[in-house]
mmCIF file of N, CA and C in Angstrom:
data_model
loop_
_atom_site.group_PDB
_atom_site.id
_atom_site.type_symbol
_atom_site.label_atom_id
_atom_site.label_comp_id
_atom_site.label_asym_id
_atom_site.label_seq_id
_atom_site.Cartn_x
_atom_site.Cartn_y
_atom_site.Cartn_z
ATOM 1 N N MET A 1 221.125 86.707 174.967
ATOM 2 C CA MET A 1 222.473 86.557 175.300
ATOM 3 C C MET A 1 223.019 87.566 176.250
ATOM 4 N N LEU A 2 222.524 88.917 175.986
ATOM 5 C CA LEU A 2 223.245 89.976 176.737
ATOM 6 C C LEU A 2 222.751 89.662 178.147
ATOM 7 N N LYS A 3 221.397 89.262 178.380
ATOM 8 C CA LYS A 3 220.836 88.910 179.889
ATOM 9 C C LYS A 3 221.833 87.864 180.430
ATOM 10 N N ARG A 4 222.087 86.887 179.717
ATOM 11 C CA ARG A 4 222.849 85.942 180.197
ATOM 12 C C ARG A 4 224.347 86.245 180.580
ATOM 13 N N ILE A 5 224.951 87.348 179.706
ATOM 14 C CA ILE A 5 226.140 87.750 179.944
ATOM 15 C C ILE A 5 226.182 88.351 181.765
ATOM 16 N N ILE A 6 225.045 89.210 181.982
ATOM 17 C CA ILE A 6 225.056 89.724 183.239
ATOM 18 C C ILE A 6 224.681 88.773 184.296
ATOM 19 N N ASP A 7 223.815 87.801 184.022
ATOM 20 C CA ASP A 7 223.282 86.936 185.039
ATOM 21 C C ASP A 7 224.469 85.758 185.362
ATOM 22 N N THR A 8 225.526 85.299 184.552
ATOM 23 C CA THR A 8 226.602 84.660 184.700
ATOM 24 C C THR A 8 227.856 85.209 184.944
ATOM 25 N N GLU A 9 228.252 86.229 184.280
ATOM 26 C CA GLU A 9 229.502 86.927 184.541
ATOM 27 C C GLU A 9 229.640 88.006 185.527
ATOM 28 N N PHE A 10 228.426 88.648 185.794
ATOM 29 C CA PHE A 10 228.400 89.578 186.697
ATOM 30 C C PHE A 10 227.706 89.416 188.158
ATOM 31 N N VAL A 11 227.467 88.285 188.455
ATOM 32 C CA VAL A 11 226.588 87.948 189.611
ATOM 33 C C VAL A 11 227.112 88.344 190.790
ATOM 34 N N ASP A 12 228.433 89.004 191.059
ATOM 35 C CA ASP A 12 228.925 89.668 192.183
ATOM 36 C C ASP A 12 228.625 91.124 192.451
ATOM 37 N N ILE A 13 227.827 91.621 191.388
ATOM 38 C CA ILE A 13 227.498 92.830 191.468
ATOM 39 C C ILE A 13 226.084 93.229 190.976
ATOM 40 N N SER A 14 225.242 92.024 190.218
ATOM 41 C CA SER A 14 224.023 92.043 190.105
ATOM 42 C C SER A 14 223.219 90.876 190.938
ATOM 43 N N THR A 15 222.095 91.614 191.137
ATOM 44 C CA THR A 15 221.291 90.455 191.984
ATOM 45 C C THR A 15 219.995 90.071 191.113
ATOM 46 N N ASP A 16 219.763 90.741 189.896
ATOM 47 C CA ASP A 16 218.695 90.225 188.864
ATOM 48 C C ASP A 16 218.762 90.969 187.795
ATOM 49 N N SER A 17 218.062 90.371 186.924
ATOM 50 C CA SER A 17 217.884 91.185 185.400
ATOM 51 C C SER A 17 216.672 90.788 184.799
ATOM 52 N N ILE A 18 215.998 91.592 184.163
ATOM 53 C CA ILE A 18 214.768 91.517 183.461
ATOM 54 C C ILE A 18 214.943 92.109 182.042
ATOM 55 N N ILE A 19 213.994 91.755 181.109
ATOM 56 C CA ILE A 19 213.960 92.287 179.857
ATOM 57 C C ILE A 19 212.389 92.849 179.923
ATOM 58 N N SER A 20 212.460 94.228 179.729
ATOM 59 C CA SER A 20 210.860 94.734 179.619
ATOM 60 C C SER A 20 211.022 95.919 178.840
ATOM 61 N N ARG A 21 209.771 95.958 177.960
ATOM 62 C CA ARG A 21 209.677 97.188 177.134
ATOM 63 C C ARG A 21 210.948 97.542 176.256
ATOM 64 N N GLY A 22 211.502 96.575 175.787
ATOM 65 C CA GLY A 22 212.567 96.678 174.816
ATOM 66 C C GLY A 22 213.741 97.006 175.403
ATOM 67 N N LYS A 23 213.995 96.823 176.733
ATOM 68 C CA LYS A 23 215.420 96.939 177.331
ATOM 69 C C LYS A 23 215.862 96.121 178.409
ATOM 70 N N LEU A 24 217.089 95.965 178.496
ATOM 71 C CA LEU A 24 217.316 95.066 179.672
ATOM 72 C C LEU A 24 217.793 95.835 180.920
ATOM 73 N N ARG A 25 217.114 95.537 182.106
ATOM 74 C CA ARG A 25 217.486 96.318 183.094
ATOM 75 C C ARG A 25 218.250 95.087 184.167
ATOM 76 N N ALA A 26 219.196 95.461 184.638
ATOM 77 C CA ALA A 26 220.209 94.896 185.677
ATOM 78 C C ALA A 26 220.039 95.643 186.814
ATOM 79 N N PHE A 27 219.557 94.778 188.080
ATOM 80 C CA PHE A 27 219.641 95.461 189.390
ATOM 81 C C PHE A 27 220.791 95.203 189.997
ATOM 82 N N LEU A 28 221.527 96.194 190.601
ATOM 83 C CA LEU A 28 222.716 96.043 191.338
ATOM 84 C C LEU A 28 222.674 95.828 192.684
ATOM 85 N N ASN A 29 223.722 95.181 193.173
ATOM 86 C CA ASN A 29 223.579 95.184 194.979
ATOM 87 C C ASN A 29 223.617 96.261 195.764
ATOM 88 N N ASP A 30 224.308 97.463 194.944
ATOM 89 C CA ASP A 30 224.068 98.587 196.112
ATOM 90 C C ASP A 30 222.780 99.480 195.606
ATOM 91 N N GLY A 31 221.738 98.947 194.933
ATOM 92 C CA GLY A 31 220.529 99.537 195.025
ATOM 93 C C GLY A 31 220.174 100.402 193.799
ATOM 94 N N SER A 32 221.250 100.471 192.949
ATOM 95 C CA SER A 32 221.186 101.324 191.537
ATOM 96 C C SER A 32 220.847 100.166 190.549
ATOM 97 N N PHE A 33 220.807 100.657 189.342
ATOM 98 C CA PHE A 33 220.299 99.958 188.159
ATOM 99 C C PHE A 33 220.934 100.268 186.915
ATOM 100 N N ILE A 34 221.272 99.287 185.879
ATOM 101 C CA ILE A 34 221.457 99.565 184.747
ATOM 102 C C ILE A 34 220.302 99.289 183.507
ATOM 103 N N ASP A 35 220.397 100.187 182.555
ATOM 104 C CA ASP A 35 219.435 99.886 181.497
ATOM 105 C C ASP A 35 220.218 99.736 180.204
ATOM 106 N N VAL A 36 219.930 98.777 179.533
ATOM 107 C CA VAL A 36 220.662 98.400 178.208
ATOM 108 C C VAL A 36 219.672 98.451 177.013
ATOM 109 N N TRP A 37 219.763 99.412 176.145
ATOM 110 C CA TRP A 37 218.875 99.715 175.084
ATOM 111 C C TRP A 37 219.378 99.558 173.662
ATOM 112 N N PHE A 38 218.772 98.949 172.842
ATOM 113 C CA PHE A 38 219.206 99.066 171.500
ATOM 114 C C PHE A 38 217.658 99.366 170.581
ATOM 115 N N SER A 39 217.944 100.502 169.867
ATOM 116 C CA SER A 39 217.021 100.754 168.818
ATOM 117 C C SER A 39 216.475 99.623 168.055
ATOM 118 N N LEU A 40 215.259 99.259 167.927
ATOM 119 C CA LEU A 40 214.492 98.700 166.811
ATOM 120 C C LEU A 40 214.380 99.311 165.480
ATOM 121 N N LYS A 41 214.337 100.584 165.449
ATOM 122 C CA LYS A 41 214.092 101.274 164.279
ATOM 123 C C LYS A 41 215.174 101.761 163.535
ATOM 124 N N ILE A 42 216.401 102.087 164.349
ATOM 125 C CA ILE A 42 217.594 102.763 163.970
ATOM 126 C C ILE A 42 218.665 101.679 164.326
ATOM 127 N N THR A 43 219.298 101.063 163.091
ATOM 128 C CA THR A 43 220.418 100.103 163.374
ATOM 129 C C THR A 43 221.610 100.742 164.047
ATOM 130 N N GLY A 44 222.096 100.170 165.001
ATOM 131 C CA GLY A 44 223.363 100.565 165.561
ATOM 132 C C GLY A 44 223.028 101.388 166.685
ATOM 133 N N ARG A 45 221.574 102.364 166.962
ATOM 134 C CA ARG A 45 221.731 103.036 167.913
ATOM 135 C C ARG A 45 221.247 102.290 169.357
ATOM 136 N N PHE A 46 222.052 102.816 170.420
ATOM 137 C CA PHE A 46 222.304 102.489 171.599
ATOM 138 C C PHE A 46 222.393 103.031 172.867
ATOM 139 N N SER A 47 222.172 102.517 173.938
ATOM 140 C CA SER A 47 222.525 103.325 175.377
ATOM 141 C C SER A 47 222.891 102.464 176.344
ATOM 142 N N TYR A 48 223.750 102.585 177.157
ATOM 143 C CA TYR A 48 224.241 101.789 178.402
ATOM 144 C C TYR A 48 224.153 102.716 179.597
ATOM 145 N N HIS A 49 222.995 102.580 180.370
ATOM 146 C CA HIS A 49 222.728 103.630 181.356
ATOM 147 C C HIS A 49 223.080 103.189 182.664
ATOM 148 N N TRP A 50 223.768 103.541 183.608
ATOM 149 C CA TRP A 50 223.933 103.228 185.159
ATOM 150 C C TRP A 50 223.142 104.567 185.882
ATOM 151 N N GLU A 51 222.122 104.127 186.453
ATOM 152 C CA GLU A 51 221.362 105.097 187.127
ATOM 153 C C GLU A 51 221.675 105.105 188.618
ATOM 154 N N ARG A 52 222.357 106.122 189.321
ATOM 155 C CA ARG A 52 222.543 106.194 190.774
ATOM 156 C C ARG A 52 222.048 107.345 191.082
ATOM 157 N N ARG A 53 221.279 108.323 190.502
ATOM 158 C CA ARG A 53 220.753 109.682 191.134
ATOM 159 C C ARG A 53 220.306 109.326 192.311
ATOM 160 N N HIS A 54 219.610 108.376 192.487
ATOM 161 C CA HIS A 54 218.693 108.169 193.857
ATOM 162 C C HIS A 54 219.671 107.564 194.912
ATOM 163 N N ILE A 55 220.881 107.412 194.722
ATOM 164 C CA ILE A 55 221.895 106.845 195.595
ATOM 165 C C ILE A 55 222.917 108.099 195.853
ATOM 166 N N ASP A 56 223.377 108.618 194.955
ATOM 167 C CA ASP A 56 224.349 109.712 195.245
ATOM 168 C C ASP A 56 224.422 110.909 194.236
ATOM 169 N N GLY A 57 223.144 110.968 193.550
ATOM 170 C CA GLY A 57 223.191 112.253 192.475
ATOM 171 C C GLY A 57 223.884 111.656 191.134
ATOM 172 N N SER A 58 224.515 110.717 190.798
ATOM 173 C CA SER A 58 225.378 110.272 189.593
ATOM 174 C C SER A 58 224.742 109.515 188.661
ATOM 175 N N MET A 59 225.158 109.676 187.559
ATOM 176 C CA MET A 59 224.782 108.690 186.331
ATOM 177 C C MET A 59 225.722 108.474 185.422
ATOM 178 N N TYR A 60 225.677 107.604 184.834
ATOM 179 C CA TYR A 60 226.848 107.146 183.811
ATOM 180 C C TYR A 60 225.969 106.329 182.536
ATOM 181 N N ARG A 61 226.509 107.125 181.449
ATOM 182 C CA ARG A 61 225.849 106.371 180.154
ATOM 183 C C ARG A 61 226.841 106.784 178.904
ATOM 184 N N HIS A 62 226.768 105.501 178.109
ATOM 185 C CA HIS A 62 227.511 105.568 176.854
ATOM 186 C C HIS A 62 226.228 105.566 175.930
ATOM 187 N N ASP A 63 226.246 106.325 174.792
ATOM 188 C CA ASP A 63 225.038 106.208 173.762
ATOM 189 C C ASP A 63 225.772 106.837 172.597
ATOM 190 N N ASN A 64 224.895 106.880 171.570
ATOM 191 C CA ASN A 64 225.049 107.317 170.363
ATOM 192 C C ASN A 64 224.134 108.289 169.817
ATOM 193 N N PHE A 65 223.510 108.645 170.579
ATOM 194 C CA PHE A 65 222.401 109.694 170.155
ATOM 195 C C PHE A 65 222.929 110.975 169.492
ATOM 196 N N PRO A 66 222.953 111.382 168.435
ATOM 197 C CA PRO A 66 223.390 112.382 167.729
ATOM 198 C C PRO A 66 223.277 113.870 168.300
ATOM 199 N N ASP A 67 223.498 114.202 169.684
ATOM 200 C CA ASP A 67 222.923 115.426 170.336
ATOM 201 C C ASP A 67 223.904 116.389 169.714
ATOM 202 N N ILE A 68 223.627 117.490 169.352
ATOM 203 C CA ILE A 68 224.566 118.444 168.732
ATOM 204 C C ILE A 68 225.459 119.214 169.872
ATOM 205 N N ASN A 69 224.738 119.046 170.974
ATOM 206 C CA ASN A 69 225.922 119.521 172.090
ATOM 207 C C ASN A 69 227.052 118.675 172.256
ATOM 208 N N TRP A 70 227.128 117.675 171.884
ATOM 209 C CA TRP A 70 228.428 116.961 172.005
ATOM 210 C C TRP A 70 229.146 116.729 170.660
ATOM 211 N N GLN A 71 229.059 117.537 169.755
ATOM 212 C CA GLN A 71 229.683 117.289 168.381
ATOM 213 C C GLN A 71 231.147 117.448 168.432
ATOM 214 N N SER A 72 231.594 118.294 169.639
ATOM 215 C CA SER A 72 233.023 118.512 169.413
ATOM 216 C C SER A 72 233.641 117.136 170.184
ATOM 217 N N VAL A 73 233.097 116.165 170.785
ATOM 218 C CA VAL A 73 233.550 114.940 171.206
ATOM 219 C C VAL A 73 233.916 114.249 170.041
ATOM 220 N N SER A 74 235.294 113.691 170.252
ATOM 221 C CA SER A 74 236.200 113.270 168.941
ATOM 222 C C SER A 74 235.408 111.818 168.575
ATOM 223 N N THR A 75 234.642 111.130 169.448
ATOM 224 C CA THR A 75 234.174 109.927 168.852
ATOM 225 C C THR A 75 232.428 110.040 168.567
ATOM 226 N N TYR A 76 232.184 111.328 168.350
ATOM 227 C CA TYR A 76 230.626 111.691 168.135
ATOM 228 C C TYR A 76 230.123 111.019 167.025
ATOM 229 N N PRO A 77 229.162 110.211 167.102
ATOM 230 C CA PRO A 77 228.015 110.706 167.845
ATOM 231 C C PRO A 77 227.973 109.752 169.077
ATOM 232 N N LYS A 78 229.218 108.762 169.254
ATOM 233 C CA LYS A 78 229.449 108.287 170.574
ATOM 234 C C LYS A 78 230.072 108.933 171.648
ATOM 235 N N HIS A 79 229.437 108.761 172.782
ATOM 236 C CA HIS A 79 229.985 109.983 173.903
ATOM 237 C C HIS A 79 229.445 109.093 175.333
ATOM 238 N N PHE A 80 230.182 109.788 176.284
ATOM 239 C CA PHE A 80 230.002 109.014 177.476
ATOM 240 C C PHE A 80 229.871 110.164 178.564
ATOM 241 N N HIS A 81 228.620 109.927 179.103
ATOM 242 C CA HIS A 81 228.145 110.854 180.239
ATOM 243 C C HIS A 81 228.932 110.158 181.549
ATOM 244 N N ASN A 82 229.908 111.125 181.979
ATOM 245 C CA ASN A 82 230.751 110.699 183.156
ATOM 246 C C ASN A 82 230.382 110.980 184.429
ATOM 247 N N GLY A 83 229.098 110.625 185.368
ATOM 248 C CA GLY A 83 228.757 110.925 186.286
ATOM 249 C C GLY A 83 227.904 111.880 186.307
ATOM 250 N N SER A 84 227.290 112.635 185.355
ATOM 251 C CA SER A 84 226.313 113.727 185.185
ATOM 252 C C SER A 84 225.993 113.827 183.599
ATOM 253 N N GLN A 85 224.660 114.308 183.708
ATOM 254 C CA GLN A 85 224.252 114.633 181.898
ATOM 255 C C GLN A 85 225.192 115.394 181.274
ATOM 256 N N ASN A 86 225.898 116.543 181.909
ATOM 257 C CA ASN A 86 226.789 117.669 181.159
ATOM 258 C C ASN A 86 228.040 117.207 181.382
ATOM 259 N N ALA A 87 228.682 116.215 182.006
ATOM 260 C CA ALA A 87 229.957 115.802 182.108
ATOM 261 C C ALA A 87 230.150 114.896 181.133
ATOM 262 N N VAL A 88 230.558 115.184 179.788
ATOM 263 C CA VAL A 88 230.573 114.258 178.476
ATOM 264 C C VAL A 88 232.182 114.132 177.886
ATOM 265 N N ARG A 89 232.551 112.876 177.673
ATOM 266 C CA ARG A 89 233.651 112.615 177.070
ATOM 267 C C ARG A 89 233.871 111.650 176.084
ATOM 268 N N GLU A 90 234.699 111.037 175.494
ATOM 269 C CA GLU A 90 234.877 110.226 174.588
ATOM 270 C C GLU A 90 234.063 108.917 175.042
ATOM 271 N N SER A 91 233.652 108.204 173.984
ATOM 272 C CA SER A 91 233.351 106.845 174.294
ATOM 273 C C SER A 91 234.057 105.897 173.397
ATOM 274 N N TYR A 92 234.652 104.963 174.061
ATOM 275 C CA TYR A 92 235.386 103.990 173.034
ATOM 276 C C TYR A 92 234.966 102.697 173.273
ATOM 277 N N LEU A 93 233.523 102.433 173.548
ATOM 278 C CA LEU A 93 232.835 100.974 173.704
ATOM 279 C C LEU A 93 233.128 100.350 172.388
ATOM 280 N N ASN A 94 233.174 99.059 172.404
ATOM 281 C CA ASN A 94 233.128 98.326 171.023
ATOM 282 C C ASN A 94 231.918 98.548 170.466
ATOM 283 N N ASN A 95 231.771 98.308 169.132
ATOM 284 C CA ASN A 95 230.441 98.040 168.382
ATOM 285 C C ASN A 95 229.699 96.805 168.530
ATOM 286 N N ASP A 96 230.546 95.687 168.853
ATOM 287 C CA ASP A 96 229.714 94.404 169.086
ATOM 288 C C ASP A 96 229.096 94.539 170.561
ATOM 289 N N PRO A 97 227.851 94.296 170.447
ATOM 290 C CA PRO A 97 227.152 94.389 171.964
ATOM 291 C C PRO A 97 227.398 93.640 173.191
ATOM 292 N N SER A 98 228.042 92.481 172.674
ATOM 293 C CA SER A 98 228.289 91.554 173.718
ATOM 294 C C SER A 98 229.720 92.017 174.313
ATOM 295 N N ILE A 99 230.642 92.553 173.480
ATOM 296 C CA ILE A 99 231.948 93.225 174.236
ATOM 297 C C ILE A 99 231.525 94.319 174.642
ATOM 298 N N SER A 100 230.658 95.220 174.296
ATOM 299 C CA SER A 100 230.540 96.517 174.844
ATOM 300 C C SER A 100 229.704 96.350 176.256
ATOM 301 N N LEU A 101 228.627 95.506 176.140
ATOM 302 C CA LEU A 101 227.953 95.085 177.628
ATOM 303 C C LEU A 101 229.378 94.689 178.721
ATOM 304 N N ARG A 102 229.922 93.709 178.252
ATOM 305 C CA ARG A 102 231.184 93.395 179.249
ATOM 306 C C ARG A 102 232.181 94.695 179.480
ATOM 307 N N GLN A 103 232.388 95.555 178.511
ATOM 308 C CA GLN A 103 233.352 96.708 178.837
ATOM 309 C C GLN A 103 232.557 97.620 179.909
ATOM 310 N N PHE A 104 231.364 97.790 179.645
ATOM 311 C CA PHE A 104 230.559 98.868 180.623
ATOM 312 C C PHE A 104 230.169 98.149 181.791
ATOM 313 N N MET A 105 230.118 96.793 182.016
ATOM 314 C CA MET A 105 229.874 96.189 183.233
ATOM 315 C C MET A 105 230.968 96.172 184.035
ATOM 316 N N GLU A 106 232.347 96.009 183.309
ATOM 317 C CA GLU A 106 233.588 96.081 184.092
ATOM 318 C C GLU A 106 233.784 97.417 184.689
ATOM 319 N N PHE A 107 233.426 98.460 184.119
ATOM 320 C CA PHE A 107 233.640 99.647 184.513
ATOM 321 C C PHE A 107 232.713 99.903 185.702
ATOM 322 N N VAL A 108 231.391 99.628 185.470
ATOM 323 C CA VAL A 108 230.528 99.131 186.918
ATOM 324 C C VAL A 108 231.202 98.728 187.702
ATOM 325 N N ARG A 109 231.894 97.512 187.793
ATOM 326 C CA ARG A 109 232.116 96.744 188.720
ATOM 327 C C ARG A 109 233.404 97.158 189.476
ATOM 328 N N SER A 110 234.317 97.926 188.535
ATOM 329 C CA SER A 110 235.538 98.881 189.040
ATOM 330 C C SER A 110 235.058 100.117 190.169
ATOM 331 N N GLN A 111 234.093 100.607 189.547
ATOM 332 C CA GLN A 111 233.446 101.761 190.201
ATOM 333 C C GLN A 111 232.933 101.431 191.677
ATOM 334 N N LEU A 112 232.381 100.350 191.782
ATOM 335 C CA LEU A 112 231.695 99.854 192.866
ATOM 336 C C LEU A 112 232.602 99.188 193.787
ATOM 337 N N ALA A 113 233.762 98.735 193.339
ATOM 338 C CA ALA A 113 234.915 98.561 194.300
ATOM 339 C C ALA A 113 235.626 99.605 194.857
ATOM 340 N N LYS A 114 235.566 100.811 193.982
ATOM 341 C CA LYS A 114 236.096 101.722 194.527
ATOM 342 C C LYS A 114 235.342 102.621 195.581
ATOM 343 N N GLN A 115 233.984 102.610 195.464
ATOM 344 C CA GLN A 115 233.089 103.153 196.522
ATOM 345 C C GLN A 115 233.137 102.275 197.725
ATOM 346 N N ALA A 116 233.238 100.956 197.570
ATOM 347 C CA ALA A 116 233.582 100.033 198.591
ATOM 348 C C ALA A 116 234.744 100.195 199.624
ATOM 349 N N ILE A 117 235.742 100.699 198.824
ATOM 350 C CA ILE A 117 237.045 100.872 199.441
ATOM 351 C C ILE A 117 236.928 102.169 200.268
ATOM 352 N N LYS A 118 236.218 103.175 199.735
ATOM 353 C CA LYS A 118 235.965 104.599 200.483
ATOM 354 C C LYS A 118 235.175 104.482 201.331
ATOM 355 N N SER A 119 234.252 103.547 201.472
ATOM 356 C CA SER A 119 233.256 103.627 202.531
ATOM 357 C C SER A 119 234.028 102.717 203.832
ATOM 358 N N CYS A 120 235.144 102.201 203.438
ATOM 359 C CA CYS A 120 235.828 101.426 204.545
ATOM 360 C C CYS A 120 236.852 102.325 205.280
ATOM 361 N N ASP A 121 237.197 103.539 204.661
ATOM 362 C CA ASP A 121 238.376 104.247 205.108
ATOM 363 C C ASP A 121 237.704 105.032 206.043
ATOM 364 N N PRO A 122 238.515 104.965 207.029
ATOM 365 C CA PRO A 122 237.992 105.867 208.438
ATOM 366 C C PRO A 122 237.905 107.451 208.210
#
């Protein structure tokens, strides 16, 4: 179902998606990719990761791994890596996977649109 969401609702930014090794990977038209992962061992454990380090050094990830470094985040264990591993803030993704995937993909879409505008500026 999640693959279908990417393949049908986000065709403007995604070129392909595959399910491999327990995760969904979406390939984006700017050369970056998104990995969506849900633990098979720990109910509710997840990660939505947008990998851009090979493009501009950035990465974005919503996850709920209980990392003690982020205990001060009000939504702990949920947290959001905003551009880098150490730039962490609250994560307000919905707990329903289909809703949270759409939320994350909308974030990606908006960021790609901002980057497209920047690249058109003289």
